[in-house]
CSV table of C-alpha atoms in Angstrom, one decimal:
chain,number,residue,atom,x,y,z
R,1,UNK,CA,-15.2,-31.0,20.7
R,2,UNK,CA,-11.6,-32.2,21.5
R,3,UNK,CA,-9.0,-30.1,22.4
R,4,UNK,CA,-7.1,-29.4,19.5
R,5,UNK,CA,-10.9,-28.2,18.1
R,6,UNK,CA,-10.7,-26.0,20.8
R,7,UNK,CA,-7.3,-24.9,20.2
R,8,UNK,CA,-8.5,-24.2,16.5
R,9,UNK,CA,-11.2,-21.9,17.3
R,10,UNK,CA,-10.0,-19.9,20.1
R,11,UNK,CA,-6.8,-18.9,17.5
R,12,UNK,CA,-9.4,-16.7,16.7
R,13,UNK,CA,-10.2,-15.2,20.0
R,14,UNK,CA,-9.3,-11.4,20.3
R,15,UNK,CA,-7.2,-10.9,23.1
R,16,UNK,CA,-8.5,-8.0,24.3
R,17,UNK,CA,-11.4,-10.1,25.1
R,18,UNK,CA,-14.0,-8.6,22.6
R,19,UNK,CA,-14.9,-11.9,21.4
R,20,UNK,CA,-15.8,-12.9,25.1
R,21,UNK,CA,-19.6,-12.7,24.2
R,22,UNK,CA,-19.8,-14.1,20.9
R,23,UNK,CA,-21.7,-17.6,20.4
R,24,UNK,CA,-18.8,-18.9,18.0
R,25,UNK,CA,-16.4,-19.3,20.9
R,26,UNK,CA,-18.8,-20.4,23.9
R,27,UNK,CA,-17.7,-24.2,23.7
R,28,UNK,CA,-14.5,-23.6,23.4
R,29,UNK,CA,-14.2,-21.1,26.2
R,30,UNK,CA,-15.6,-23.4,28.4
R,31,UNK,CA,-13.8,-26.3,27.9
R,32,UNK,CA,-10.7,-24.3,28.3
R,33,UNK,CA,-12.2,-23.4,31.8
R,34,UNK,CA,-13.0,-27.1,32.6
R,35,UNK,CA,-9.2,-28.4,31.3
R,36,UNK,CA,-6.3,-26.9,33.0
R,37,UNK,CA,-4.1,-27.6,30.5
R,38,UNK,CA,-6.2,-26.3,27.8
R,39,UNK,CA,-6.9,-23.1,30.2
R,40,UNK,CA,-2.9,-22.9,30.2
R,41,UNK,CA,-2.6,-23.3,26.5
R,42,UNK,CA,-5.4,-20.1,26.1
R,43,UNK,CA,-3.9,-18.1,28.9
R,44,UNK,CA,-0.6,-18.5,27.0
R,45,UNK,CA,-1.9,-17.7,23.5
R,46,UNK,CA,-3.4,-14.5,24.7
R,47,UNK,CA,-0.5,-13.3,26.4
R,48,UNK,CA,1.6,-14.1,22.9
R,49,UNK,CA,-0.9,-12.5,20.7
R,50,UNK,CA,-1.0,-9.9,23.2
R,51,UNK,CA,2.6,-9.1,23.0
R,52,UNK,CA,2.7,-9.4,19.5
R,53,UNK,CA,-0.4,-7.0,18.6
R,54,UNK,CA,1.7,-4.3,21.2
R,55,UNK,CA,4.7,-4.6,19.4
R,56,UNK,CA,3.5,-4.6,15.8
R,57,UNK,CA,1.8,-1.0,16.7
R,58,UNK,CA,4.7,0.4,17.4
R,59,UNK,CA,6.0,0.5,13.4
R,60,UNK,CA,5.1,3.8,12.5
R,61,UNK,CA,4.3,5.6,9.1
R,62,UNK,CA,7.1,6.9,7.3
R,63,UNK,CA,7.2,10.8,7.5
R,64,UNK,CA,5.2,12.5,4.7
R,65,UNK,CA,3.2,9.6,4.0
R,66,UNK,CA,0.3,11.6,5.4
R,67,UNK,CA,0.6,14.4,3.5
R,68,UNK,CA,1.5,12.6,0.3
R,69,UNK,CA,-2.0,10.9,0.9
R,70,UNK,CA,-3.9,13.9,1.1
R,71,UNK,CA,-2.1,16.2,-1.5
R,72,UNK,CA,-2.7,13.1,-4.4
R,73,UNK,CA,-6.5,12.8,-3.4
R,74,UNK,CA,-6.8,16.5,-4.2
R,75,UNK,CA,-5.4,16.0,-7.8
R,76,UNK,CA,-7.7,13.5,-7.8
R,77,UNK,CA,-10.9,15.2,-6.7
R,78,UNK,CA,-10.2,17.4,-9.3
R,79,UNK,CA,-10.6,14.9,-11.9
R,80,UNK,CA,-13.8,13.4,-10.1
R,81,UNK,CA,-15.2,16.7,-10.8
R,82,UNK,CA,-14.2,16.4,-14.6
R,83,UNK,CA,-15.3,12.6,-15.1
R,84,UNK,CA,-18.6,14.1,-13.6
R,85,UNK,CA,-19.4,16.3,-16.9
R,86,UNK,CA,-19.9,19.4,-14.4
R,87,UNK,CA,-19.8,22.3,-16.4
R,88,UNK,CA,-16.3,24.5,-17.2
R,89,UNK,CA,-17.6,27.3,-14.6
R,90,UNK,CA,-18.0,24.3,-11.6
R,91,UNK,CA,-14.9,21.9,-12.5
R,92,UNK,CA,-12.6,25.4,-12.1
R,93,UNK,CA,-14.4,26.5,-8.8
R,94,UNK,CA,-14.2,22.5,-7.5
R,95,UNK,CA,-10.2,23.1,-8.5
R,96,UNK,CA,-10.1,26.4,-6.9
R,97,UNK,CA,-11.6,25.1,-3.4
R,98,UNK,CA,-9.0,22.1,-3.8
R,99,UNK,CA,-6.3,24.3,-4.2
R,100,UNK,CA,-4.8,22.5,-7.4
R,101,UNK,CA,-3.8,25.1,-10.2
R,102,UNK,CA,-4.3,23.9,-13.8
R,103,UNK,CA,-3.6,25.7,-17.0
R,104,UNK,CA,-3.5,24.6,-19.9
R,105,UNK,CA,-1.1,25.9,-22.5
R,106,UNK,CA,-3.4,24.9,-25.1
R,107,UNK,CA,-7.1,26.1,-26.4
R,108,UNK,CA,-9.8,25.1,-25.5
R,109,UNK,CA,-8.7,24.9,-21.4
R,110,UNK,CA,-9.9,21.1,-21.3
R,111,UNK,CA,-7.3,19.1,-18.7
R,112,UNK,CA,-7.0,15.3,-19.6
R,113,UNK,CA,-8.7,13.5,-16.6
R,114,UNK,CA,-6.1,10.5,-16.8
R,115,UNK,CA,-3.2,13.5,-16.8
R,116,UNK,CA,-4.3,15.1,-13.6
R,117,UNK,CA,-4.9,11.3,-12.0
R,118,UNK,CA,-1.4,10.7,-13.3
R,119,UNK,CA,-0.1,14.2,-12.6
R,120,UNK,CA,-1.0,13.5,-9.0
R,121,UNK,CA,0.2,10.1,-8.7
R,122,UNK,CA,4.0,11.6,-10.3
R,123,UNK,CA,3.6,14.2,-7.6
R,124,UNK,CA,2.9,12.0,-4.6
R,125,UNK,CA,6.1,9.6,-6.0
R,126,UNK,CA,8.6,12.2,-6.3
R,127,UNK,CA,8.0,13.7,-2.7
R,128,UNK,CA,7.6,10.0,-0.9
R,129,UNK,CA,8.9,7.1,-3.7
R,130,UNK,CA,12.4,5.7,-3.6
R,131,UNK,CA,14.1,6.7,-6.5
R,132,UNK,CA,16.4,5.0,-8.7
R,133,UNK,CA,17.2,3.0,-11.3
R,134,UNK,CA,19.6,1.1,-13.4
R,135,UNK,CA,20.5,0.1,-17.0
R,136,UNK,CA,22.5,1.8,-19.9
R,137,UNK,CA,19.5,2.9,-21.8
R,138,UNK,CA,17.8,4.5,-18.7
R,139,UNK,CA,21.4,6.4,-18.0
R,140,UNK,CA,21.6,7.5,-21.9
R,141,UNK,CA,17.8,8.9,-21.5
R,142,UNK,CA,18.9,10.7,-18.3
R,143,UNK,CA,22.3,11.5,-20.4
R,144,UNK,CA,19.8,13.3,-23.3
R,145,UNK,CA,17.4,15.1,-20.8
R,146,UNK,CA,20.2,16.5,-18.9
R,147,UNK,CA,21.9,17.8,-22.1
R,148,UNK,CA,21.5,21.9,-22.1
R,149,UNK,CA,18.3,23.0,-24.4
R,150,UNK,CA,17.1,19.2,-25.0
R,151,UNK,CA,13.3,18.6,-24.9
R,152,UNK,CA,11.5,16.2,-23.5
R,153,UNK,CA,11.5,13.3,-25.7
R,154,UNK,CA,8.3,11.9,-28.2
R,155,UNK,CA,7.4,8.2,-28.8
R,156,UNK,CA,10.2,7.9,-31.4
R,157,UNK,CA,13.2,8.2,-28.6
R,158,UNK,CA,11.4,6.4,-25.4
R,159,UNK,CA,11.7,2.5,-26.0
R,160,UNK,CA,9.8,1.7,-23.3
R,161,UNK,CA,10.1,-2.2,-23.1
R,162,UNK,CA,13.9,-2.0,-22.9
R,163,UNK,CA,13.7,0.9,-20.2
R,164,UNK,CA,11.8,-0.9,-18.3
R,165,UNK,CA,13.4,-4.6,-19.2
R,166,UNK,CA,16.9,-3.5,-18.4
R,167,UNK,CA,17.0,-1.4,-15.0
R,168,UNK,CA,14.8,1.6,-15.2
R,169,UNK,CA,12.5,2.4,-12.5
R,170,UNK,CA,9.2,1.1,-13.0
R,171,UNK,CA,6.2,1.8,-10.9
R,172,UNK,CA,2.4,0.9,-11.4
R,173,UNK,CA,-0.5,3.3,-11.8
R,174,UNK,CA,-4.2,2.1,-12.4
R,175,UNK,CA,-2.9,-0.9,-13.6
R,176,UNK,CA,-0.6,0.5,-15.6
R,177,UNK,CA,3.2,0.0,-15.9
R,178,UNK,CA,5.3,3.4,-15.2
R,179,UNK,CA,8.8,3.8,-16.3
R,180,UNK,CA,10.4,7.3,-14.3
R,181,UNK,CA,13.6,8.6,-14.4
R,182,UNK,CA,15.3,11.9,-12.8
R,183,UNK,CA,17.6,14.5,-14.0
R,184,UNK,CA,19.0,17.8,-13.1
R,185,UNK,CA,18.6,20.6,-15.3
R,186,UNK,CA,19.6,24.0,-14.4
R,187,UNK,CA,20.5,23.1,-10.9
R,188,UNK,CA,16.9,21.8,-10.4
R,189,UNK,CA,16.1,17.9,-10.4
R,190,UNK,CA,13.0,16.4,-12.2
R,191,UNK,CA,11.2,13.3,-12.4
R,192,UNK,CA,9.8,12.1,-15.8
R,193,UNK,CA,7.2,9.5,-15.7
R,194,UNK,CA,6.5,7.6,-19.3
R,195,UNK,CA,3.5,5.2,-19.7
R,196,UNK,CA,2.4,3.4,-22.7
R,197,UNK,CA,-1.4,4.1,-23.9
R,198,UNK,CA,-3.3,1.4,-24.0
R,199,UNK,CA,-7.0,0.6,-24.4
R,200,UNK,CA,-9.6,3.5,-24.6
R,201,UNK,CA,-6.7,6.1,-23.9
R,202,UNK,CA,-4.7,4.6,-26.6
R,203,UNK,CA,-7.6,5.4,-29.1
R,204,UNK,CA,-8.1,9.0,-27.6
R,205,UNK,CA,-6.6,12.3,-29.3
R,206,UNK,CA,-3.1,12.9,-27.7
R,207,UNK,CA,-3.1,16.2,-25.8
R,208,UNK,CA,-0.7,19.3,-25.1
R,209,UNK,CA,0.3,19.9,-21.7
R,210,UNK,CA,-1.8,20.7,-18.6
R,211,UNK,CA,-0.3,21.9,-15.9
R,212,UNK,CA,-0.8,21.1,-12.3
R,213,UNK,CA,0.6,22.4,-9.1
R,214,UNK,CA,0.1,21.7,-5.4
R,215,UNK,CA,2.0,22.3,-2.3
R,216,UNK,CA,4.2,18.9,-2.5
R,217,UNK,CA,5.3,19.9,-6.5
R,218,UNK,CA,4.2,21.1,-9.9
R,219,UNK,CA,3.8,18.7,-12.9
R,220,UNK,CA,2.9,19.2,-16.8
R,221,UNK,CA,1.1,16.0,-18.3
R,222,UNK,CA,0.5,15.5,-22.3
R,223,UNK,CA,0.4,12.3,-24.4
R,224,UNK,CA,1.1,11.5,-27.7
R,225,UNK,CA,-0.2,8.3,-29.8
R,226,UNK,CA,1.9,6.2,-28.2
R,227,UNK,CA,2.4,6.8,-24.5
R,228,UNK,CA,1.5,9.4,-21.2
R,229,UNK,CA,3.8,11.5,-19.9
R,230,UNK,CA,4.3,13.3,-16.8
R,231,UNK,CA,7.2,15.8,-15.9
R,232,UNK,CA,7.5,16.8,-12.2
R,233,UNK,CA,9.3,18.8,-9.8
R,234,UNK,CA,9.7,21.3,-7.0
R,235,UNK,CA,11.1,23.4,-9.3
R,236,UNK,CA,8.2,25.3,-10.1
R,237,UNK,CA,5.7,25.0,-13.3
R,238,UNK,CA,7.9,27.7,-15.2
R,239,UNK,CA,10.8,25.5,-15.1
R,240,UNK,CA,9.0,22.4,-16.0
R,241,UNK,CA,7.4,25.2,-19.0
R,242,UNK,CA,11.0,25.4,-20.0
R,243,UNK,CA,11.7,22.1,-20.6
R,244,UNK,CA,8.4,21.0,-22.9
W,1,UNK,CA,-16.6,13.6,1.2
W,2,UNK,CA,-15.1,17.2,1.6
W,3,UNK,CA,-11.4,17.8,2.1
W,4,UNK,CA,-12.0,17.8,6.6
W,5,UNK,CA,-13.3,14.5,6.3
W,6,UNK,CA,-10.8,12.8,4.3
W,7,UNK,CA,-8.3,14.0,6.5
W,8,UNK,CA,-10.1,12.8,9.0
W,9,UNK,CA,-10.4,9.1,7.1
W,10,UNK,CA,-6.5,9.2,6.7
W,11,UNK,CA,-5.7,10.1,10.5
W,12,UNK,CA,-7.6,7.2,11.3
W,13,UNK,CA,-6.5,4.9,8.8
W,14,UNK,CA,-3.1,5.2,7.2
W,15,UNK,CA,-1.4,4.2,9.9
W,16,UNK,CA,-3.0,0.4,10.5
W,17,UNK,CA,-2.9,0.5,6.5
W,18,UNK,CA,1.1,1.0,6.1
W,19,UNK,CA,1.7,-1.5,8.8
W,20,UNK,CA,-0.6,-4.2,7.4
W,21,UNK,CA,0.4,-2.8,4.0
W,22,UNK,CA,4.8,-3.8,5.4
W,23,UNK,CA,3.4,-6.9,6.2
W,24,UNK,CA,2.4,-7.6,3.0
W,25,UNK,CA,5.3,-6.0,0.8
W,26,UNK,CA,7.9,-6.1,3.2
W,27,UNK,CA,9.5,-3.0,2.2
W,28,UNK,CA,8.6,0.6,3.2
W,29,UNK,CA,8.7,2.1,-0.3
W,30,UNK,CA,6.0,-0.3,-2.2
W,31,UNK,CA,4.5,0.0,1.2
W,32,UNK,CA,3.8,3.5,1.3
W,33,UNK,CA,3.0,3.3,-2.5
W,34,UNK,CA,0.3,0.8,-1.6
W,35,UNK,CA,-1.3,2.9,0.8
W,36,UNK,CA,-1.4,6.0,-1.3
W,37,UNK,CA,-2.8,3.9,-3.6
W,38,UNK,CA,-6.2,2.7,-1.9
W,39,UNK,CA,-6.7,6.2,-0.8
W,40,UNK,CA,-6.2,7.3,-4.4
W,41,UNK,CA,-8.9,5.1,-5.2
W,42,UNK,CA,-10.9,6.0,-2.0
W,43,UNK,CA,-10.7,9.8,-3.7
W,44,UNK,CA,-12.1,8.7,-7.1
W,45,UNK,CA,-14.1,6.1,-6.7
W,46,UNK,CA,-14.5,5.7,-2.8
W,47,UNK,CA,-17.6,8.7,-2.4
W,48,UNK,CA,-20.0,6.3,-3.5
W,49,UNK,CA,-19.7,4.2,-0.7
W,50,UNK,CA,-23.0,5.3,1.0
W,51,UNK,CA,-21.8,3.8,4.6
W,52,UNK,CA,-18.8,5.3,6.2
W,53,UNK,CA,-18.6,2.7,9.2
W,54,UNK,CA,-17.5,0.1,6.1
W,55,UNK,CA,-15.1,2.3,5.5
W,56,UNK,CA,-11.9,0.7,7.4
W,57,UNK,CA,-13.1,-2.4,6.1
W,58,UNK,CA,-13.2,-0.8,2.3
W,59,UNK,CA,-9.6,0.0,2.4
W,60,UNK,CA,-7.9,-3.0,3.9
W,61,UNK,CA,-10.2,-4.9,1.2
W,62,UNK,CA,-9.1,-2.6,-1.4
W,63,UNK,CA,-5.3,-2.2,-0.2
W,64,UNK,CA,-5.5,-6.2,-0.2
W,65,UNK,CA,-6.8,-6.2,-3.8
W,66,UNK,CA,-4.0,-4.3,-5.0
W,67,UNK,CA,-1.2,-5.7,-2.9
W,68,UNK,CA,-2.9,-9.2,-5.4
W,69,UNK,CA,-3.0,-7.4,-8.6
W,70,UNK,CA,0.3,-6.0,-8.0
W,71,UNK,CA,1.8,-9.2,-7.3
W,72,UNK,CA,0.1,-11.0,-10.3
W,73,UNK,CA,1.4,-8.2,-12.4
W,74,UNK,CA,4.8,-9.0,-11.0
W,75,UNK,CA,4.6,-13.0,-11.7
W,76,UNK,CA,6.1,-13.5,-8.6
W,77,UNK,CA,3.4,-16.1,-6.5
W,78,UNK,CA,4.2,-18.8,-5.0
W,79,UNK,CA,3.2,-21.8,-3.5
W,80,UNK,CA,1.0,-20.8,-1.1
W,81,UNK,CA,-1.2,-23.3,0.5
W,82,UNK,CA,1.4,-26.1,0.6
W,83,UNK,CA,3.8,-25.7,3.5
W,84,UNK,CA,4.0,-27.2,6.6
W,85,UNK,CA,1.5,-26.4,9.4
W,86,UNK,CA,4.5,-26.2,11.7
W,87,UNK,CA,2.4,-26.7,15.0
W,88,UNK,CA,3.6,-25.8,18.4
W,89,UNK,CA,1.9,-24.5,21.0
W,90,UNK,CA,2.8,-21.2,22.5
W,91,UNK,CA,5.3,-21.5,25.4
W,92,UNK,CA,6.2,-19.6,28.2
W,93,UNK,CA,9.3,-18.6,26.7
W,94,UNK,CA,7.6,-17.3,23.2
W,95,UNK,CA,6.0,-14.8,25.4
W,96,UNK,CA,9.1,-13.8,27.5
W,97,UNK,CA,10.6,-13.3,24.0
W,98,UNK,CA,8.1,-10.8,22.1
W,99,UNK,CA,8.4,-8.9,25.0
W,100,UNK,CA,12.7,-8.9,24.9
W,101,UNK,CA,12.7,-8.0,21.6
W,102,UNK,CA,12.1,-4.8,19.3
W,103,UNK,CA,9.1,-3.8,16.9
W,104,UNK,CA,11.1,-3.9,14.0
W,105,UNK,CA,12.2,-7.8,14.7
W,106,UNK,CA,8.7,-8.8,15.5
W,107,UNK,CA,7.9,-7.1,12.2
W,108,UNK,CA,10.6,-8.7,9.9
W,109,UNK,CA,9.7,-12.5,11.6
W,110,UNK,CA,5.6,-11.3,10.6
W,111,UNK,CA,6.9,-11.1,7.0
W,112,UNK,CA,8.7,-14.1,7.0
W,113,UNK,CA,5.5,-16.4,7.3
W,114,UNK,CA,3.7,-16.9,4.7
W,115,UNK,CA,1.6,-14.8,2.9
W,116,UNK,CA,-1.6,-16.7,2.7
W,117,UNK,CA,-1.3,-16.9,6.6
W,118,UNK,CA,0.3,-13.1,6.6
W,119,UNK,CA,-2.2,-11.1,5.7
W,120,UNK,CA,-5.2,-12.5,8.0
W,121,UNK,CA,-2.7,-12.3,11.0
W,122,UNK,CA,-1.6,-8.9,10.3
W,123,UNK,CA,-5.4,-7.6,10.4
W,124,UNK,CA,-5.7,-9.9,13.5
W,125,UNK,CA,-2.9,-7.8,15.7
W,126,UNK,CA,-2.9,-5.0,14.3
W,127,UNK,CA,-6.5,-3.9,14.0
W,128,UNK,CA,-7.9,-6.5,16.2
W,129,UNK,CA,-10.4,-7.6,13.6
W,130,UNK,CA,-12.2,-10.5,14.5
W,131,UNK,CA,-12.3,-13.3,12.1
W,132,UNK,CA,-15.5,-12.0,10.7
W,133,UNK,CA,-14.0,-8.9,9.7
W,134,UNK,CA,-10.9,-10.5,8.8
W,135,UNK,CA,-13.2,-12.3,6.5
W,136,UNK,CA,-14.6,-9.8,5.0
W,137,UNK,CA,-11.9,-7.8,4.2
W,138,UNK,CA,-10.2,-10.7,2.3
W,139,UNK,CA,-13.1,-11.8,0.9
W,140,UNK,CA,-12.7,-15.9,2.2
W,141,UNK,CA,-14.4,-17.8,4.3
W,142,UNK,CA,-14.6,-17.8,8.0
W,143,UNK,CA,-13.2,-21.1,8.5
W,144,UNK,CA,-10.3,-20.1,6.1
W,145,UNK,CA,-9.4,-17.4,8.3
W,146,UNK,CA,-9.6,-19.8,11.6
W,147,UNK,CA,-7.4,-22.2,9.7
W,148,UNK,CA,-5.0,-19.8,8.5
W,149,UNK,CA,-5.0,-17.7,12.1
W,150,UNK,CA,-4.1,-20.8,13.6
W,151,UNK,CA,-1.5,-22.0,11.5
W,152,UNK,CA,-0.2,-18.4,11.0
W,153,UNK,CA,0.8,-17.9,14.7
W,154,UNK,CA,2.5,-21.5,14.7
W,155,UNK,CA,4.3,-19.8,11.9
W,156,UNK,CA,5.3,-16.6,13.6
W,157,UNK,CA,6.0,-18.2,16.5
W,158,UNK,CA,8.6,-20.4,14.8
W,159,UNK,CA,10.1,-17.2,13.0
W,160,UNK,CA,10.3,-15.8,16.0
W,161,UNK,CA,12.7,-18.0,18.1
W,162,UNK,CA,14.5,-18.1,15.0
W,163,UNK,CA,14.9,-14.6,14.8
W,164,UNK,CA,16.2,-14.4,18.6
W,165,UNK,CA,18.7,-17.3,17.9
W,166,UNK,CA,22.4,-16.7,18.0
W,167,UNK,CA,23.9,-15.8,14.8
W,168,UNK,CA,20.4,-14.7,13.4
W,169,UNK,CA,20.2,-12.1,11.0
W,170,UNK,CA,16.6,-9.7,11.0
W,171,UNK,CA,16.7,-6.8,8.9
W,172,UNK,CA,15.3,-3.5,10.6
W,173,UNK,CA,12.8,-1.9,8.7
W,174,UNK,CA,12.4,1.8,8.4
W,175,UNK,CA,9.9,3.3,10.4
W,176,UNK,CA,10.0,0.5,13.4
W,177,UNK,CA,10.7,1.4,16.4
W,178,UNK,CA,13.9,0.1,17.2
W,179,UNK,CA,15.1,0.6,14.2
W,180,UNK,CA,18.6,1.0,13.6
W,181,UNK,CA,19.8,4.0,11.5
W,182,UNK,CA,22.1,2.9,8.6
């Protein structure tokens, strides 16, 4: 073994030691005993990587991240439950125990699994995402929704490619590209996330709205043929009600 | 997994996650979107992992994986096997200088080396993996991760004197330690 093999392997050396006993490193770390200026080299390294691994755990979390974690992987135990066929009677107690709220406005009660997964993903990006966005046809959309007694919009006024190809916000989801933009409606802002069916979901029957609510927000998800959509907010679900 | 014991999986993972997750992204917002991701997918599709000690290893994997597919998705790769070595041994000096300077510059000079040799290094310091870990959580071979530990630190080591120079510029990022408020 020459040096610079040694070198090579002993990279890999922990230096907190807990390689000290592994087979992988045992002719290395003794020819870095035997040579002094391979020993310097190692004794070096250590204290570098040592100093770097101290300092690199010092970046901490943002604040919320946490709880953003834990309040999406609720939406999304919900819909575990769903995808599980459990029966009506066990998805709602699962729900219950989780704390997420869902009605649906529609008959029969059934919530789209992908809305609650994407419900929850809206929710956990309006408390903790950056938001933003460019483009004129993102600021007329925002211009529309902010207009007094508009709706939300249907397939026929979202162009999605241009949204996203010109400055909207886009985020991924399951693959999936996300176009969001916010507004203020009656003193209250909200986030509407857009994104285009494709696939199996593209085939499925569009849905009404389903309703979701959890400690970081409330959302309403529904589809039509063309594309998901979300509406979120700390509002409150009867003022995202108001909007649909 | 009920609702105590996720908790308890986040409290001992997000943290190690985001940082490895900056590395990667080098911004806070796509990483803390990363992050929420792999737990997301921990949540609903993460129970069936019979064994909980692979846990950690499941969500760096998983974070990784995503961190790729976003990427693709983006079409922004690069080259990333062919650059320079950049050899040096560790001096004196390099260690007087980690220790002179703040978490947030150590950070930012991390993310300026590459990310084929990024991502091994960041699992290296900050979750003192060893390289059979490292291994398995990027899914390559052990020798891979050797080689790309070792030119990694040359790397870092490099990005760090630059960062120190006079008339260098490193960008805080939010949530470092030394971090200035803007």
């Amino acid at each position: 073994m020459t040096s610079d093999e040694a070198k090579f392997i002993l990279s890999a050396f922990r230096p907190d030691g807990s390689d000290a006993g592994n087979p992988a490193f045992a002719d290395a770390l003794k020819m870095a005993g035997a040579d002094p200026m391979l020993g310097l080299w190692f004794d070096r390294s250590r204290a570098h990587d040592s100093a770097v691994a101290r300092k690199l755990r010092e970046v901490a979390p943002p604040a919320g991240l946490r709880e953003a974690i834990i309040a999406g992987a609720r939406v999304s135990g919900a819909r575990k439950g769903d995808g599980m066929g459990r029966v009506w009677l066990a998805g709602l107690a699962a729900a219950a125990a989780l704390a997420i709220v869902i009605v649906s406005m529609k008959a029969p009660a059934r919530p789209e699994p992908a809305g609650a997964a994407f419900a929850g993903f809206a929710i956990n990006d309006m408390v903790t995402g950056k938001h933003g966005g460019a483009g004129e046809p993102a600021g007329a959309l925002v211009a529309e929704l902010q207009a007094e007694g508009s709706r939300m919009p249907g397939a026929d006024r979202i162009n999605f490619e241009r949204l996203r190809d010109t400055g909207c916000r886009t985020l991924s989801f399951s693959g999936r590209t996300v176009i969001e933009v916010c507004f203020v409606r009656d003193g209250a802002l909200f986030h509407l996330y857009v994104s285009r069916r494709t696939g199996a979901d593209g085939a499925a029957e569009p849905e009404g709205p389903s309703f979701f609510s959890q400690a970081a927000g409330s959302a309403a998800a529904w589809s039509d043929r063309s594309f998901d959509y979300v509406l979120a907010s700390t509002a409150g679900t009867e003022a995202i009600r108001r909007l649909l | 997994m009920n609702n105590e014991a996720f908790k308890q999986l986040v409290d001992a993972h997000y943290a190690p996650l985001y940082r490895f997750a900056l590395s990667l992204a080098r911004n806070a917002s796509d990483a803390g979107d990363l992050v929420q991701q792999t737990f997301f997918i921990w949540a609903t599709k993460g129970h069936g992992l019979r064994e909980l000690s692979k846990a950690k290893s499941w969500l760096f994997t998983t974070l990784y994986r995503e961190f790729l597919r976003g990427r693709r998705r983006d079409a922004r790769s690069s080259s990333l096997e062919d650059l320079p070595a950049g050899e040096r041994d560790p001096s004196a000096e390099d260690v007087d200088r980690v220790s002179r300077i703040d978490a947030a510059t150590v950070m930012a000079a991390l993310q300026t080396v590459d990310e084929t040799f990024r991502a091994p290094l960041t699992l290296f310091y900050i979750e003192d993996m060893s390289y059979q870990e490292i291994a398995d959580a990027l899914e390559v071979p052990i020798g891979t991760v050797m080689s790309r530990l070792s030119r990694g630190k040359a790397q870092l080591r490099t990005a760090l004197e630059r960062a120190e120079a006079p008339g260098s510029k490193v960008l805080p990022f939010p949530g470092a330690k030394g971090a200035q408020a803007s």
